[in-house]
Amino acid sequence: MKKETLNITGMTCAACANAVERSVRKLEGVESASVNLAVETLTVEYDETAVDIKDVKDAVIRAGYGVEEPKTSNVKEILLPIEGMTCAACSTAVERALKKLPGVEEAVVNYATDSAKITYDLTKTRFSDIKEAVAKAGYKALDLEVNAPDVTDRRQNEIQALWRRFMVAVVFTVPLFYISMGHMVGLPLPSFLDPGVSPLNFALAQLLLTVPVMIAGYRFYTVGFSKLFRLEPNMDSLIAIGTGAAFLYGVYAVLQIIKGHGHFAMDLYFESVGVIITLIMLGKYLESVSKGKTSEAIKKLMGLAPKTATVIQGEKEIEIPIDEVEVGDVVVVKPGERIPVDGEVVFGRTSIDESMLTGESIPVEKNVGDKVYGATINKNGTIRFKATRVGRDTVLGQIIKLVEEAQGSKAPIAKLADVISGYFVPTVIAIAVVAALLWFISGQSLVFSLTIFVSVLVIACPCALGLATPTAIMVGTGKGAEHGVLIKSGEALETAHKIDAIVFDKTGTITEGKPVVTDVLTAGGVSEEELLRIAASSETGSEHPLGEAIVEEAQKRGIDLLKVQSFEALPGRGIAVTVAGKPVLLGNKRLMEERGIEITLLERSEVLAEEGKTPMFVAIDGKFSGIIAVSDVLKPTSKKAISALHKMGISVYMITGDNRRTAEAIAKQVGIDRVLAEVLPEDKASEVKRLQEEGLKVAMVGDGINDAPALAQADIGIAIGSGTDVAMESADIVLMRSDLVDVATAIELSKKTIRNIKENLFWAFAYNTLGIPIAAGLLHVFGGPLLNPMIAAAAMAFSSVSVVSNALRLRRFKPISN
């Protein structure tokens, strides 16, 4: 017998799961077939000699569902740092090169983070192939071991190198500009440099001052021309061609002066070359500084973790770097210190400030057996704990990984900019050549045509296009993480601003999820104590919060519990149990009606429901025996959150398995518009789908495993951070602080980020749309001025800086809860 698990797509309810199971079980040789609706998988056990796995897949498809091929261990996802990219055209070239490799399923290159997110099949391509593809594209792939601090150091080194080269350029450009332009505004020049007295000295001095500036900006030429020869020109190519052409013309003018044509001294272009390179280097420096600020959220998160840990080795306490802590090590933490890694307390007791994870300011008591989390603060006791998760596996590490992935992802809105940037540079070169030729043919001088050529090349800025989206996403997702809102991708960030309906699960989401018993009503001669004894005994095998409340109430009253012979959970209805030889039913009104139990306290139950309490009906030995009412306390911020969403024009729904009266009573307390009551767990996704079919963009907010299908079905799934791993895995946004106000914060952050992206794209497109025609001489056609290449260079240099600066305004974002 062979056992396999398949991922099934298209299931929305329990009926779907049954249909898949029935279809597969009909196959000869299939021993068992079990569908898990929550995680959408089919586990099938079959005889390989009688049936093939392909037959199983075909049976699923015949039933009307899909089979998703699981990613095997051969598929690997990496975040590869890349060096040498200078504009959006570079990132497009790298992306194109990576996608050509066999086995590369996905390659997303982010210019703002200088990295590529690559998913590839290890059996079809190797990591060395990926590095080679990047190298062939003209860039350098760094080692994967480069972690976030190393990236920060590398970026800092780049910024310092850019500053040094810029200062070298300034030192030579200032005298160059003075010599070339000073005499025009009456500034004194020594006679041996006066163009009227010694034109050759005047020209040679400029030539000698220009060469060091070009050496300082050598990367524009080495990268620019190599990319041009590969037929993949980028921003560096535009600068290299423009300044290179101007420099060559200057050299030609020097040669003409040597031949005795002194008037060429007034047509030198050396000062344009020097000023263009210097200004663009200043722009690149400012851009790098600004880009560094976009990842400050990651730096803050990393700064929370201590650098060292004290571990027990033998009988000694030894301080070691946090990177050397291994799973199983016993770690000692004293009062006031931060917990270095995740673990489980093995000695001592203390209270720990977990506000960086939960937002809850009150320290949490910790005893032996309790879990502790890295970067939280030990308040008042010395503890020892066994490390269970270290490095990137800790909760903090996972948060950082999640934010890094989100910052490296692309939003759908970026696709237009990506497409344009791929064709941008070749188009600009063509426009520059055509414009220069047209002016020359029309009778203008070579100098005039060269001015047009250089201006068009220099003013064009693919950087602004490439930075418009990723910088805003980096700042937006980082700002969200600072406030406990983890947005998993650029796509989720973009979709969230379109949401016009939100569905909240009730238990554990709107309410605390820790209900308490409020009323015990008896019938049929059963005492209150006996009713609680039977009910609590029945619920000992249940994990439902309502059942746990009944057990806790019995324990509080000191009632001894009875032995349970059998237990059956009835989803959406209750439980059927045998206690002390008697059959017991405990659940909602629907369960009693289905089993033909006559309820004698209906009016009382309706009153309880109107008060927002959940009546639990109990039948013992086939007879109705009473009601136990349970009430779940509302979260303190639920009402505030619903109010904030209403102000944003969003419709709010509550979904629950509770009876309608109880649900509506709770909804009324928090101001919810519409209630979806008595919904079975497996039908939650269907309810979300029904709202989507009404044309609504729906977000689902939940915390339990039975919310996972609905979270996946919704346009945006939002998981409460205190919820299950499955719910958090299915969600697009995770609220680490379990505060519903953060739902409104997430949507508001999305709205502001998308507005920022649209502003960036508008200015990037508008800048190039207006700048290139002006540089091509459009104003001059109507008698206006000609754009000086130096002014074009200044405009180009600061266009990308302005886009990044606009994105950085998002750092001032304040959550709604503030």
Short mmCIF file of C-alpha atoms in Angstrom, two decimals, residues 197-585:
data_model
loop_
_atom_site.label_atom_id
_atom_site.label_comp_id
_atom_site.label_asym_id
_atom_site.label_seq_id
_atom_site.Cartn_x
_atom_site.Cartn_y
_atom_site.Cartn_z
CA VAL A 197 44.69 85.38 -25.74
CA SER A 198 45.49 81.66 -25.65
CA PRO A 199 42.60 79.51 -26.95
CA LEU A 200 44.74 76.34 -26.89
CA ASN A 201 45.63 76.70 -23.18
CA PHE A 202 41.98 77.49 -22.49
CA ALA A 203 40.92 74.23 -24.25
CA LEU A 204 43.71 72.00 -22.86
CA ALA A 205 43.03 73.14 -19.27
CA GLN A 206 39.40 72.09 -19.63
CA LEU A 207 40.39 68.77 -21.20
CA LEU A 208 42.81 68.01 -18.34
CA LEU A 209 40.16 68.88 -15.72
CA THR A 210 37.47 66.81 -17.46
CA VAL A 211 39.43 63.53 -17.60
CA PRO A 212 39.59 63.03 -13.77
CA VAL A 213 35.83 63.68 -13.55
CA MET A 214 35.22 60.99 -16.18
CA ILE A 215 37.53 58.63 -14.28
CA ALA A 216 35.54 59.30 -11.09
CA GLY A 217 32.39 58.36 -13.04
CA TYR A 218 34.05 55.43 -14.83
CA ARG A 219 31.14 53.08 -13.99
CA PHE A 220 28.85 55.02 -16.32
CA TYR A 221 31.16 54.06 -19.18
CA THR A 222 32.18 50.51 -18.25
CA VAL A 223 28.60 49.47 -17.48
CA GLY A 224 26.90 51.73 -20.02
CA PHE A 225 28.87 50.66 -23.07
CA SER A 226 28.97 46.98 -22.10
CA LYS A 227 25.17 47.01 -21.81
CA LEU A 228 24.94 48.86 -25.14
CA PHE A 229 27.08 46.21 -26.85
CA ARG A 230 24.83 43.52 -25.38
CA LEU A 231 21.87 45.35 -26.95
CA GLU A 232 20.41 45.87 -23.47
CA PRO A 233 21.08 49.60 -22.91
CA ASN A 234 20.29 51.13 -19.53
CA MET A 235 20.52 54.52 -17.83
CA ASP A 236 24.33 54.30 -17.74
CA SER A 237 24.28 53.81 -21.51
CA LEU A 238 22.37 57.08 -21.97
CA ILE A 239 24.90 58.97 -19.84
CA ALA A 240 27.88 57.23 -21.48
CA ILE A 241 26.67 57.99 -25.02
CA GLY A 242 25.69 61.59 -24.22
CA THR A 243 28.80 62.63 -22.30
CA GLY A 244 31.03 60.47 -24.52
CA ALA A 245 29.75 62.24 -27.64
CA ALA A 246 30.23 65.64 -25.99
CA PHE A 247 33.77 64.72 -24.88
CA LEU A 248 34.75 63.46 -28.35
CA TYR A 249 33.43 66.66 -29.89
CA GLY A 250 35.55 68.60 -27.36
CA VAL A 251 38.65 66.61 -28.36
CA TYR A 252 37.82 67.33 -32.03
CA ALA A 253 37.56 71.05 -31.17
CA VAL A 254 40.99 70.94 -29.45
CA LEU A 255 42.51 69.41 -32.59
CA GLN A 256 40.92 72.16 -34.68
CA ILE A 257 42.38 74.82 -32.35
CA ILE A 258 45.84 73.23 -32.74
CA LYS A 259 45.34 73.58 -36.52
CA GLY A 260 44.75 77.30 -36.02
CA HIS A 261 40.95 77.49 -35.88
CA GLY A 262 40.76 79.46 -32.62
CA HIS A 263 37.00 80.10 -32.83
CA PHE A 264 36.43 76.45 -31.79
CA ALA A 265 37.40 77.55 -28.25
CA MET A 266 33.87 78.92 -27.85
CA ASP A 267 32.27 75.58 -28.82
CA LEU A 268 33.91 73.27 -26.30
CA TYR A 269 31.65 70.83 -24.46
CA PHE A 270 33.98 69.81 -21.62
CA GLU A 271 32.11 71.76 -18.92
CA SER A 272 28.87 69.95 -19.89
CA VAL A 273 30.58 66.57 -19.50
CA GLY A 274 32.00 67.47 -16.07
CA VAL A 275 28.82 69.07 -14.71
CA ILE A 276 26.55 66.28 -16.07
CA ILE A 277 28.65 63.53 -14.46
CA THR A 278 28.94 65.44 -11.17
CA LEU A 279 25.23 66.21 -10.92
CA ILE A 280 24.20 62.65 -11.77
CA MET A 281 26.67 61.29 -9.21
CA LEU A 282 25.10 63.63 -6.63
CA GLY A 283 21.68 62.33 -7.64
CA LYS A 284 22.82 58.69 -7.31
CA TYR A 285 24.32 59.45 -3.89
CA LEU A 286 21.10 61.07 -2.64
CA GLU A 287 19.08 58.22 -4.14
CA SER A 288 21.21 55.62 -2.31
CA VAL A 289 20.83 57.47 0.98
CA SER A 290 17.06 57.67 0.47
CA LYS A 291 16.81 54.00 -0.53
CA GLY A 292 18.64 53.10 2.67
CA LYS A 293 15.94 54.87 4.67
CA THR A 294 13.18 52.78 3.07
CA SER A 295 14.38 49.66 4.90
CA GLU A 296 14.56 51.22 8.37
CA ALA A 297 11.68 49.02 9.56
CA ILE A 298 13.82 45.92 8.98
CA LYS A 299 16.71 47.53 10.85
CA LYS A 300 14.43 48.34 13.79
CA LEU A 301 13.13 44.77 13.92
CA MET A 302 16.64 43.34 13.77
CA GLY A 303 17.74 45.75 16.45
CA LEU A 304 15.25 44.16 18.88
CA ALA A 305 17.24 40.92 19.11
CA PRO A 306 20.23 40.85 21.50
CA LYS A 307 23.67 40.22 19.99
CA THR A 308 24.70 37.58 22.54
CA ALA A 309 23.17 34.84 24.68
CA THR A 310 24.27 33.17 27.93
CA VAL A 311 24.10 29.36 27.67
CA ILE A 312 24.84 26.54 30.10
CA GLN A 313 27.80 24.40 29.03
CA GLY A 314 28.67 21.75 31.59
CA GLU A 315 28.46 23.58 34.90
CA LYS A 316 29.39 26.99 33.48
CA GLU A 317 27.46 29.93 32.08
CA ILE A 318 29.11 31.03 28.80
CA GLU A 319 28.26 34.10 26.74
CA ILE A 320 28.22 33.35 23.00
CA PRO A 321 27.08 35.22 19.86
CA ILE A 322 23.36 34.72 19.23
CA ASP A 323 24.15 33.09 15.85
CA GLU A 324 25.87 30.22 17.69
CA VAL A 325 22.87 29.28 19.82
CA GLU A 326 21.53 25.86 18.76
CA VAL A 327 18.21 24.12 19.31
CA GLY A 328 18.39 22.26 22.63
CA ASP A 329 20.79 24.70 24.33
CA VAL A 330 19.77 25.83 27.81
CA VAL A 331 19.80 29.63 27.91
CA VAL A 332 19.96 31.81 31.02
CA VAL A 333 18.19 35.19 31.05
CA LYS A 334 18.43 37.62 33.97
CA PRO A 335 16.05 40.48 34.87
CA GLY A 336 16.11 43.35 32.36
CA GLU A 337 17.66 41.26 29.57
CA ARG A 338 16.03 40.43 26.26
CA ILE A 339 15.16 36.82 25.45
CA PRO A 340 17.67 35.85 22.70
CA VAL A 341 15.73 33.03 20.95
CA ASP A 342 12.41 31.17 21.22
CA GLY A 343 12.18 28.43 23.81
CA GLU A 344 10.43 26.72 26.72
CA VAL A 345 11.06 27.56 30.38
CA VAL A 346 12.75 24.72 32.28
CA PHE A 347 13.61 26.56 35.52
CA GLY A 348 12.40 29.64 37.38
CA ARG A 349 9.49 32.01 37.05
CA THR A 350 9.22 35.57 35.82
CA SER A 351 7.05 38.03 33.92
CA ILE A 352 7.94 38.99 30.36
CA ASP A 353 7.08 42.10 28.35
CA GLU A 354 5.78 40.73 25.03
CA SER A 355 4.48 44.09 23.74
CA MET A 356 6.77 43.97 20.68
CA LEU A 357 4.78 40.90 19.54
CA THR A 358 1.30 41.36 20.97
CA GLY A 359 1.01 45.09 21.67
CA GLU A 360 -0.15 44.17 25.18
CA SER A 361 1.71 46.36 27.68
CA ILE A 362 0.98 44.17 30.75
CA PRO A 363 3.84 41.66 31.31
CA VAL A 364 2.90 37.97 30.95
CA GLU A 365 3.62 35.56 33.82
CA LYS A 366 5.94 32.68 32.81
CA ASN A 367 6.45 29.41 34.69
CA VAL A 368 8.12 26.08 33.87
CA GLY A 369 6.68 24.72 30.61
CA ASP A 370 5.62 28.12 29.24
CA LYS A 371 6.90 29.38 25.89
CA VAL A 372 9.12 32.44 25.58
CA TYR A 373 9.92 34.39 22.42
CA GLY A 374 13.07 36.05 21.14
CA ALA A 375 13.43 39.85 21.55
CA THR A 376 10.83 40.04 24.35
CA ILE A 377 12.04 41.55 27.66
CA ASN A 378 12.49 39.60 30.91
CA LYS A 379 11.19 41.82 33.70
CA ASN A 380 11.81 40.52 37.20
CA GLY A 381 13.09 36.96 37.54
CA THR A 382 15.99 34.80 36.38
CA ILE A 383 14.91 31.91 34.18
CA ARG A 384 16.47 29.09 32.22
CA PHE A 385 14.84 27.90 29.05
CA LYS A 386 15.54 25.31 26.36
CA ALA A 387 15.98 26.82 22.90
CA THR A 388 13.34 25.45 20.50
CA ARG A 389 13.73 27.83 17.56
CA VAL A 390 16.79 29.85 16.60
CA GLY A 391 17.90 32.25 13.86
CA ARG A 392 15.39 32.75 11.06
CA ASP A 393 13.02 30.19 12.64
CA THR A 394 12.16 32.34 15.66
CA VAL A 395 8.94 34.34 15.69
CA LEU A 396 10.97 37.55 15.22
CA GLY A 397 12.95 35.88 12.41
CA GLN A 398 9.72 34.87 10.69
CA ILE A 399 8.37 38.41 11.01
CA ILE A 400 11.56 39.81 9.47
CA LYS A 401 11.43 37.20 6.68
CA LEU A 402 7.79 38.06 6.00
CA VAL A 403 8.54 41.79 5.78
CA GLU A 404 11.59 41.18 3.57
CA GLU A 405 9.52 39.06 1.19
CA ALA A 406 6.78 41.69 1.08
CA GLN A 407 9.31 44.44 0.41
CA GLY A 408 10.85 42.37 -2.39
CA SER A 409 7.51 41.63 -4.05
CA LYS A 410 5.84 43.56 -6.85
CA ALA A 411 2.34 44.99 -6.88
CA PRO A 412 0.21 44.53 -10.02
CA ILE A 413 0.28 48.31 -10.50
CA ALA A 414 4.03 48.03 -11.18
CA LYS A 415 3.53 45.94 -14.33
CA LEU A 416 2.95 48.98 -16.56
CA ALA A 417 6.18 50.60 -15.36
CA ASP A 418 8.06 47.30 -15.90
CA VAL A 419 6.83 46.99 -19.47
CA ILE A 420 7.69 50.61 -20.28
CA SER A 421 11.14 50.47 -18.67
CA GLY A 422 12.00 47.47 -20.88
CA TYR A 423 11.57 49.58 -24.02
CA PHE A 424 12.45 52.96 -22.53
CA VAL A 425 16.20 53.31 -23.12
CA PRO A 426 16.27 52.10 -26.77
CA THR A 427 13.36 54.46 -27.49
CA VAL A 428 15.21 57.40 -25.90
CA ILE A 429 18.35 56.68 -27.94
CA ALA A 430 16.24 56.55 -31.10
CA ILE A 431 14.52 59.86 -30.21
CA ALA A 432 17.91 61.52 -29.52
CA VAL A 433 19.37 60.38 -32.86
CA VAL A 434 16.27 61.33 -34.87
CA ALA A 435 15.90 64.73 -33.16
CA ALA A 436 19.60 65.60 -33.71
CA LEU A 437 19.45 64.54 -37.37
CA LEU A 438 16.24 66.50 -38.04
CA TRP A 439 17.74 69.68 -36.58
CA PHE A 440 20.95 69.18 -38.54
CA ILE A 441 19.04 68.53 -41.79
CA SER A 442 16.90 71.63 -41.11
CA GLY A 443 20.05 73.77 -41.31
CA GLN A 444 21.20 73.98 -37.70
CA SER A 445 24.89 73.67 -36.83
CA LEU A 446 26.61 70.51 -35.63
CA VAL A 447 27.01 72.11 -32.19
CA PHE A 448 23.25 72.81 -32.00
CA SER A 449 22.40 69.23 -33.06
CA LEU A 450 24.90 67.83 -30.55
CA THR A 451 23.24 69.91 -27.81
CA ILE A 452 19.89 68.33 -28.71
CA PHE A 453 21.41 64.83 -28.80
CA VAL A 454 23.10 65.15 -25.40
CA SER A 455 20.12 66.85 -23.74
CA VAL A 456 17.64 64.14 -24.79
CA LEU A 457 19.94 61.35 -23.62
CA VAL A 458 20.73 62.99 -20.30
CA ILE A 459 17.24 64.16 -19.28
CA ALA A 460 15.61 60.73 -19.74
CA CYS A 461 15.26 58.92 -16.40
CA PRO A 462 14.29 55.24 -16.21
CA CYS A 463 15.35 55.33 -12.53
CA ALA A 464 12.24 57.26 -11.55
CA LEU A 465 10.03 54.66 -13.24
CA GLY A 466 11.85 51.79 -11.56
CA LEU A 467 11.71 53.33 -8.10
CA ALA A 468 8.10 54.56 -8.18
CA THR A 469 6.48 51.34 -6.93
CA PRO A 470 9.07 49.34 -4.91
CA THR A 471 10.13 52.24 -2.69
CA ALA A 472 6.53 52.94 -1.67
CA ILE A 473 5.90 49.22 -1.03
CA MET A 474 9.07 48.97 1.06
CA VAL A 475 8.12 51.94 3.23
CA GLY A 476 4.44 50.90 3.42
CA THR A 477 5.06 47.27 4.45
CA GLY A 478 7.83 48.34 6.81
CA LYS A 479 5.59 50.92 8.47
CA GLY A 480 2.88 48.27 8.82
CA ALA A 481 5.35 45.90 10.53
CA GLU A 482 6.30 48.64 13.00
CA HIS A 483 2.67 48.76 14.10
CA GLY A 484 2.06 45.00 14.16
CA VAL A 485 0.40 44.77 10.72
CA LEU A 486 2.28 42.21 8.61
CA ILE A 487 1.35 42.58 4.93
CA LYS A 488 2.67 39.53 3.09
CA SER A 489 2.99 40.90 -0.46
CA GLY A 490 2.74 43.92 -2.71
CA GLU A 491 -0.35 42.39 -4.27
CA ALA A 492 -2.10 42.19 -0.88
CA LEU A 493 -1.10 45.77 -0.14
CA GLU A 494 -2.63 46.93 -3.42
CA THR A 495 -5.82 44.86 -3.16
CA ALA A 496 -6.58 45.98 0.40
CA HIS A 497 -7.39 49.56 -0.68
CA LYS A 498 -10.22 48.26 -2.90
CA ILE A 499 -12.03 46.43 -0.06
CA ASP A 500 -15.66 47.52 0.37
CA ALA A 501 -16.92 44.69 2.63
CA ILE A 502 -15.34 42.98 5.62
CA VAL A 503 -16.54 39.72 7.16
CA PHE A 504 -15.54 39.15 10.80
CA ASP A 505 -15.62 35.76 12.44
CA LYS A 506 -17.21 36.19 15.88
CA THR A 507 -15.50 33.92 18.38
CA GLY A 508 -11.93 34.95 19.14
CA THR A 509 -12.09 37.80 16.65
CA ILE A 510 -14.83 40.22 17.71
CA THR A 511 -15.00 38.51 21.09
CA GLU A 512 -12.19 37.40 23.38
CA GLY A 513 -12.87 33.76 22.56
CA LYS A 514 -12.93 32.92 26.28
CA PRO A 515 -16.62 32.61 27.14
CA VAL A 516 -17.98 32.10 30.67
CA VAL A 517 -21.12 30.41 31.99
CA THR A 518 -23.75 33.02 32.93
CA ASP A 519 -26.96 31.00 33.54
CA VAL A 520 -27.89 27.38 34.38
CA LEU A 521 -31.59 26.53 33.85
CA THR A 522 -32.85 23.03 34.71
CA ALA A 523 -35.85 20.96 33.54
CA GLY A 524 -37.27 17.50 34.05
CA GLY A 525 -36.28 17.23 37.72
CA VAL A 526 -32.52 17.42 37.14
CA SER A 527 -30.58 19.51 39.71
CA GLU A 528 -28.32 22.38 38.66
CA GLU A 529 -25.24 20.54 39.97
CA GLU A 530 -26.17 17.33 38.12
CA LEU A 531 -26.81 19.23 34.88
CA LEU A 532 -23.39 20.88 35.13
CA ARG A 533 -21.74 17.55 36.04
CA ILE A 534 -23.19 15.79 32.96
CA ALA A 535 -22.52 18.75 30.62
CA ALA A 536 -18.96 19.34 31.82
CA SER A 537 -18.16 15.61 31.67
CA SER A 538 -19.47 15.57 28.09
CA GLU A 539 -17.33 18.53 27.09
CA THR A 540 -14.03 17.21 28.47
CA GLY A 541 -13.26 15.76 25.02
CA SER A 542 -14.18 18.98 23.20
CA GLU A 543 -11.85 21.83 22.29
CA HIS A 544 -14.69 24.27 21.56
CA PRO A 545 -14.45 27.48 23.64
CA LEU A 546 -18.11 27.15 24.78
CA GLY A 547 -17.43 23.63 26.02
CA GLU A 548 -14.29 24.74 27.83
CA ALA A 549 -16.35 27.42 29.61
CA ILE A 550 -18.73 24.75 30.97
CA VAL A 551 -15.81 22.58 32.16
CA GLU A 552 -14.19 25.59 33.87
CA GLU A 553 -17.49 26.46 35.62
CA ALA A 554 -17.82 22.89 36.96
CA GLN A 555 -14.21 22.93 38.19
CA LYS A 556 -14.79 26.32 39.82
CA ARG A 557 -17.76 24.85 41.73
CA GLY A 558 -15.74 21.78 42.73
CA ILE A 559 -18.00 19.32 40.88
CA ASP A 560 -16.49 15.88 40.23
CA LEU A 561 -16.74 14.79 36.60
CA LEU A 562 -17.91 11.44 35.22
CA LYS A 563 -16.24 9.08 32.75
CA VAL A 564 -17.15 9.47 29.06
CA GLN A 565 -17.73 6.23 27.13
CA SER A 566 -18.09 7.73 23.64
CA PHE A 567 -17.76 11.15 22.02
CA GLU A 568 -18.94 12.46 18.64
CA ALA A 569 -18.54 16.05 17.47
CA LEU A 570 -21.41 17.31 15.29
CA PRO A 571 -20.02 20.38 13.44
CA GLY A 572 -22.31 23.40 13.68
CA ARG A 573 -24.69 21.57 16.02
CA GLY A 574 -22.94 20.31 19.17
CA ILE A 575 -21.88 16.91 20.52
CA ALA A 576 -23.37 13.47 21.12
CA VAL A 577 -21.81 11.69 24.11
CA THR A 578 -22.34 8.70 26.36
CA VAL A 579 -21.72 9.57 30.03
CA ALA A 580 -22.06 7.00 32.81
CA GLY A 581 -24.01 4.79 30.42
CA LYS A 582 -26.51 7.52 29.47
CA PRO A 583 -26.71 9.12 25.99
CA VAL A 584 -26.27 12.89 26.19
CA LEU A 585 -26.88 15.56 23.57
#
